[in-house]
XYZ file of C-alpha atoms in Angstrom:
358
model
C 16.910 -0.802 -58.125
C 13.208 -2.139 -56.420
C 13.310 -0.882 -53.079
C 10.167 -3.334 -50.868
C 9.307 -1.242 -48.090
C 8.319 -3.733 -44.687
C 5.238 -3.022 -41.998
C 6.867 -2.807 -38.633
C 4.895 -4.121 -36.640
C 4.204 -1.839 -33.223
C 5.427 -3.533 -29.866
C 3.212 -5.694 -28.453
C 3.293 -6.652 -24.246
C 3.490 -9.206 -22.922
C 0.968 -12.397 -22.719
C -1.622 -11.859 -19.151
C -0.728 -14.982 -17.558
C -4.191 -16.309 -17.529
C -4.065 -19.240 -16.402
C -1.836 -18.336 -13.549
C -3.731 -14.931 -12.407
C -7.390 -16.052 -11.890
C -6.540 -19.190 -9.160
C -3.603 -16.480 -7.827
C -6.493 -13.764 -6.499
C -8.261 -16.272 -5.944
C -6.392 -18.147 -3.459
C -5.489 -14.783 -1.913
C -9.382 -14.076 -1.561
C -9.957 -16.751 0.302
C -6.443 -16.848 2.293
C -7.701 -14.082 3.017
C -10.867 -13.973 4.546
C -10.304 -16.831 6.251
C -6.646 -14.746 7.865
C -9.597 -12.468 8.886
C -11.716 -15.281 10.695
C -8.495 -16.515 12.284
C -7.730 -13.012 13.376
C -10.549 -11.703 15.033
C -10.643 -15.473 17.671
C -7.182 -14.767 18.649
C -6.042 -13.243 21.227
C -5.515 -11.987 25.229
C -9.164 -13.269 25.044
C -9.488 -15.505 22.556
C -12.843 -16.048 21.190
C -12.547 -19.341 19.196
C -13.471 -19.911 15.094
C -16.718 -21.317 15.557
C -17.561 -18.605 17.901
C -16.226 -15.744 15.662
C -17.521 -17.729 12.397
C -21.546 -18.200 14.488
C -21.488 -14.492 15.482
C -20.101 -13.491 11.927
C -23.700 -15.866 10.440
C -25.722 -13.766 12.429
C -24.415 -10.536 12.073
C -25.150 -10.502 8.123
C -28.445 -12.617 8.731
C -29.450 -10.401 11.501
C -30.532 -13.034 13.828
C -28.779 -12.399 17.139
C -25.557 -11.945 18.498
C -24.464 -15.981 17.687
C -23.838 -17.069 20.984
C -21.924 -13.999 22.385
C -21.531 -13.156 25.592
C -21.733 -9.387 26.045
C -18.425 -8.719 27.047
C -17.524 -11.358 23.892
C -19.691 -9.424 20.998
C -18.204 -6.020 22.293
C -14.377 -7.604 21.588
C -15.024 -8.415 18.541
C -16.697 -6.061 16.785
C -16.207 -3.094 19.003
C -11.849 -4.076 18.948
C -11.134 -6.423 17.172
C -13.240 -6.133 14.090
C -12.770 -2.443 12.994
C -9.421 -3.394 13.672
C -9.341 -6.403 11.436
C -10.962 -4.423 8.389
C -8.635 -1.214 8.712
C -5.488 -3.141 8.171
C -7.307 -5.200 4.708
C -7.435 -1.624 3.220
C -4.602 -0.276 4.184
C -2.652 -3.600 3.134
C -4.849 -3.572 -0.013
C -3.758 0.366 -0.289
C 0.162 -0.309 0.875
C 0.479 -3.242 -2.030
C -1.742 -1.174 -4.722
C 0.918 1.560 -3.989
C 4.026 -0.410 -4.374
C 2.636 -2.389 -7.671
C 1.676 1.665 -8.892
C 5.215 2.666 -8.266
C 7.161 0.629 -9.370
C 5.651 0.683 -12.874
C 5.756 4.125 -12.931
C 9.530 4.258 -12.039
C 9.935 1.363 -14.081
C 12.317 0.547 -11.085
C 12.129 -2.950 -8.661
C 12.615 -1.049 -5.046
C 10.169 2.100 -5.374
C 7.665 1.937 -2.887
C 6.316 3.962 -0.656
C 8.424 4.205 2.852
C 11.369 3.761 0.615
C 11.449 6.922 -1.733
C 9.372 8.951 1.579
C 5.940 9.227 0.059
C 4.996 7.513 3.725
C 7.625 9.927 5.534
C 5.393 12.948 3.331
C 2.799 11.615 4.607
C 2.901 11.831 8.534
C 4.828 15.185 8.226
C 1.572 16.495 6.936
C -0.592 14.455 9.149
C 1.851 16.192 11.999
C 1.480 19.430 11.175
C -2.316 19.189 11.326
C -2.106 17.269 14.458
C 0.936 19.805 16.168
C -1.406 23.139 14.245
C -4.387 22.185 16.118
C -6.142 22.774 12.925
C -9.361 20.770 12.127
C -11.347 22.308 9.211
C -12.765 19.020 8.399
C -12.854 17.370 11.128
C -11.819 13.290 11.196
C -10.633 13.920 6.991
C -8.462 16.597 8.745
C -5.165 14.577 9.045
C -5.463 12.325 6.106
C -6.032 15.286 4.054
C -3.440 17.044 5.878
C -1.306 13.572 5.120
C -2.631 13.503 0.773
C -0.521 16.537 0.429
C 2.371 15.632 2.297
C 2.225 12.767 0.413
C 1.354 14.596 -3.012
C 4.118 16.650 -2.729
C 7.106 13.739 -1.443
C 5.554 11.478 -4.967
C 6.340 14.699 -7.289
C 9.498 14.956 -5.561
C 10.567 12.144 -6.410
C 9.658 11.884 -9.808
C 11.126 15.562 -10.647
C 13.890 14.663 -9.946
C 14.713 11.070 -10.652
C 12.920 12.404 -14.454
C 15.557 15.443 -14.176
C 18.796 13.049 -14.776
C 16.556 10.824 -17.793
C 15.786 8.074 -16.350
C 14.692 6.710 -13.054
C 17.114 4.250 -12.725
C 17.336 2.083 -8.940
C 20.471 4.007 -8.189
C 18.488 7.426 -7.840
C 15.242 6.802 -6.866
C 16.463 4.843 -3.869
C 19.355 8.018 -3.054
C 16.390 10.264 -3.549
C 14.217 8.473 -0.750
C 16.639 8.925 1.530
C 17.450 12.274 1.146
C 13.464 12.784 1.040
C 13.098 11.148 3.991
C 15.893 12.751 5.819
C 13.539 15.946 4.862
C 10.588 14.131 6.231
C 12.704 13.663 9.573
C 13.690 16.710 10.162
C 9.960 17.716 9.454
C 8.795 15.784 12.419
C 11.399 16.643 14.375
C 10.528 20.343 14.538
C 7.262 19.013 15.131
C 7.722 16.974 18.223
C 9.763 20.196 19.451
C 6.809 22.181 18.838
C 4.136 19.854 19.913
C 2.755 19.301 23.194
C 2.976 15.846 25.080
C -0.758 14.608 23.908
C 0.634 15.694 20.100
C 4.002 14.100 20.905
C 2.686 10.470 21.733
C 0.021 10.793 18.675
C 3.562 11.929 15.897
C 5.111 8.875 18.394
C 2.590 7.022 16.930
C 2.781 8.214 13.640
C 6.085 7.045 13.334
C 6.206 2.710 14.585
C 2.464 2.722 12.642
C 0.091 0.972 14.491
C -3.968 -0.703 13.858
C -4.176 -0.090 17.894
C -7.185 1.864 18.587
C -8.936 1.762 15.433
C -12.699 2.088 16.015
C -15.255 2.065 12.841
C -15.072 5.551 13.182
C -11.885 5.911 11.935
C -12.762 3.179 9.230
C -15.728 5.053 7.652
C -13.480 7.580 7.120
C -10.631 5.656 5.609
C -13.389 3.704 3.712
C -14.152 6.036 1.010
C -10.774 7.795 0.873
C -9.259 4.196 0.202
C -12.309 2.320 -2.499
C -11.434 5.773 -4.614
C -7.620 5.073 -4.942
C -8.358 1.202 -5.788
C -10.259 1.859 -8.242
C -8.415 4.261 -9.502
C -5.455 2.386 -9.914
C -7.385 -0.260 -11.574
C -8.482 1.961 -14.058
C -4.786 2.881 -14.859
C -3.772 -0.679 -15.542
C -3.812 -0.576 -19.366
C -1.593 2.746 -19.429
C 1.370 2.058 -16.925
C 1.085 -1.201 -18.982
C 2.186 1.131 -22.019
C 4.209 3.212 -20.014
C 6.706 -0.093 -19.511
C 7.508 0.451 -22.753
C 8.868 3.948 -22.769
C 7.154 7.301 -23.030
C 7.477 7.472 -26.757
C 6.096 4.264 -27.633
C 3.163 4.814 -24.920
C 2.806 7.757 -27.084
C 2.390 7.179 -30.660
C 0.227 4.116 -28.954
C -1.676 6.612 -28.206
C -1.124 7.615 -24.151
C -1.670 11.155 -22.406
C 1.761 10.196 -20.396
C 1.954 13.623 -18.542
C -1.919 12.995 -17.261
C -1.083 9.054 -17.018
C 1.773 10.027 -14.765
C 0.271 12.912 -12.430
C -3.039 10.717 -12.259
C -0.391 7.693 -11.313
C 0.920 9.916 -8.231
C -2.076 11.550 -7.605
C -3.386 7.694 -6.788
C -0.055 6.559 -4.934
C -1.129 9.727 -2.385
C -4.760 8.899 -2.966
C -4.005 5.464 -0.932
C -0.743 6.127 1.322
C -2.106 9.340 2.891
C -5.282 7.665 3.989
C -3.351 4.664 4.916
C -0.686 6.796 7.101
C -2.539 9.198 8.476
C -4.876 6.025 10.476
C -1.888 3.718 10.862
C 1.712 5.550 10.815
C 4.089 4.674 8.913
C 4.016 0.916 7.599
C 6.910 0.180 5.186
C 7.789 -2.117 2.586
C 4.326 -4.636 2.420
C 3.864 -3.078 -1.149
C 8.122 -3.578 -2.029
C 7.285 -6.929 -1.058
C 3.777 -8.278 -2.109
C 3.851 -5.664 -5.412
C 7.390 -7.841 -6.268
C 6.846 -11.342 -5.455
C 3.067 -11.039 -7.410
C 5.309 -9.757 -10.327
C 6.907 -12.730 -10.985
C 4.230 -15.190 -10.124
C 1.646 -13.292 -12.165
C 3.565 -11.088 -14.425
C 4.425 -7.840 -15.915
C 0.949 -6.832 -16.409
C -0.800 -4.169 -14.288
C -4.307 -5.132 -14.105
C -4.442 -8.449 -12.844
C -0.983 -7.258 -10.721
C -2.945 -4.510 -9.082
C -5.699 -6.646 -7.766
C -3.589 -9.238 -5.963
C -1.260 -6.754 -4.783
C -4.805 -5.586 -2.447
C -5.126 -9.249 -1.807
C -1.781 -9.999 -0.945
C -1.216 -6.605 0.732
C -4.361 -7.133 2.677
C -3.069 -10.367 3.647
C 0.372 -9.043 4.704
C -1.327 -6.803 7.075
C -4.483 -9.263 8.491
C -0.822 -11.966 9.266
C 1.477 -8.799 10.400
C -0.831 -7.223 13.174
C -2.199 -10.727 14.523
C 1.344 -11.390 15.618
C 1.637 -7.578 17.088
C -0.957 -8.488 18.988
C -0.069 -12.002 20.336
C 4.082 -11.979 19.993
C 4.136 -10.862 23.695
C 1.966 -11.639 26.008
C 0.786 -8.456 27.812
C 2.000 -6.173 25.236
C 1.571 -5.207 22.096
C 4.436 -5.184 19.540
C 4.323 -1.746 16.777
C 2.955 -3.499 13.582
C 5.487 -1.342 11.510
C 8.620 -2.558 13.368
C 7.054 -6.316 12.431
C 6.991 -4.609 8.498
C 10.409 -3.947 8.512
C 12.211 -6.797 10.418
C 10.969 -8.547 7.114
C 10.823 -6.290 5.046
C 14.757 -4.310 4.862
C 16.132 -8.206 4.624
C 14.148 -8.501 1.353
C 15.281 -4.829 0.249
C 18.927 -5.251 0.404
C 18.838 -8.909 -0.841
C 16.970 -6.755 -3.804
C 19.335 -3.837 -4.306
C 21.896 -6.758 -3.961
C 19.756 -8.321 -7.137
C 19.190 -5.126 -8.619
C 20.939 -6.067 -11.928
C 19.042 -8.720 -12.536
C 15.455 -8.703 -10.942
C 13.713 -5.159 -12.118
C 10.615 -4.290 -13.537
C 11.575 -3.729 -17.310
C 12.345 -0.380 -18.868
């Protein structure tokens, strides 16, 4: 009897949608630039699009103020531009963190705010505020927030693995538990804090870009850039992990190291974003999920697109927060929750048909 052996081809990843990714990413990049310019000229003190463009060109070419008077120059460059740059950085960080978590958990509902990572980062920042520790200057709160984000992410990931797989309902329930514990920790911090610290903690709970200055941008920039670069470098490992841990090992991936690196990267992105701007939820959930449908499951274009999409969402949300109510400002975290909450409920109802490949 003759036995015929047939070579078994290793599993392959879905072909990238190159024809879509380049134009989609290009459009998102252009939209972010236009959004920043329009937002810079919009507000209680209207500057006008032409004056903003003139001032930007003058700054880039170092030829003066671009025709703005001293008051307009101060509003644009001391108030609005640092705030918009922070919105771009934070939006990009949250969008990419959402894409990483959905790939890591292989779960479409994984998102920093949903699974408690943002709350964990807020607890770390609150502890630093209440304790008065200032060992690292302006980086003390971001480092503490990073530690809180690492703890929360690792807790959710390890607990979900203990059930055998990170299923949708399990991850969501664990996120509810982590958020509840974090809320209790924030409550303790509020009780122990003084009046000034209580105001800072309230700011963290609502989420806001109000009061952002270039000093804060300079402190957040290197941390968030490192996180974004690390996310791009992890894209190949996440592609292979989406095929399953056993298959990824056979294809040469150090699964444990890749998982730890992904957790640390999520914490590095969410920690500083939360430390400087508070809890801003659902950006990663909405952006990463929408772009996964458009760009496909490959993580490199998905991560780049999520960075630009998250930046655009934050710029639009912050502009609405500044201008929706005359002579008042809404918390940007509240606006993202108003949009993201219903989307989350819709995805939760359709979790059996809309999912990241397991």
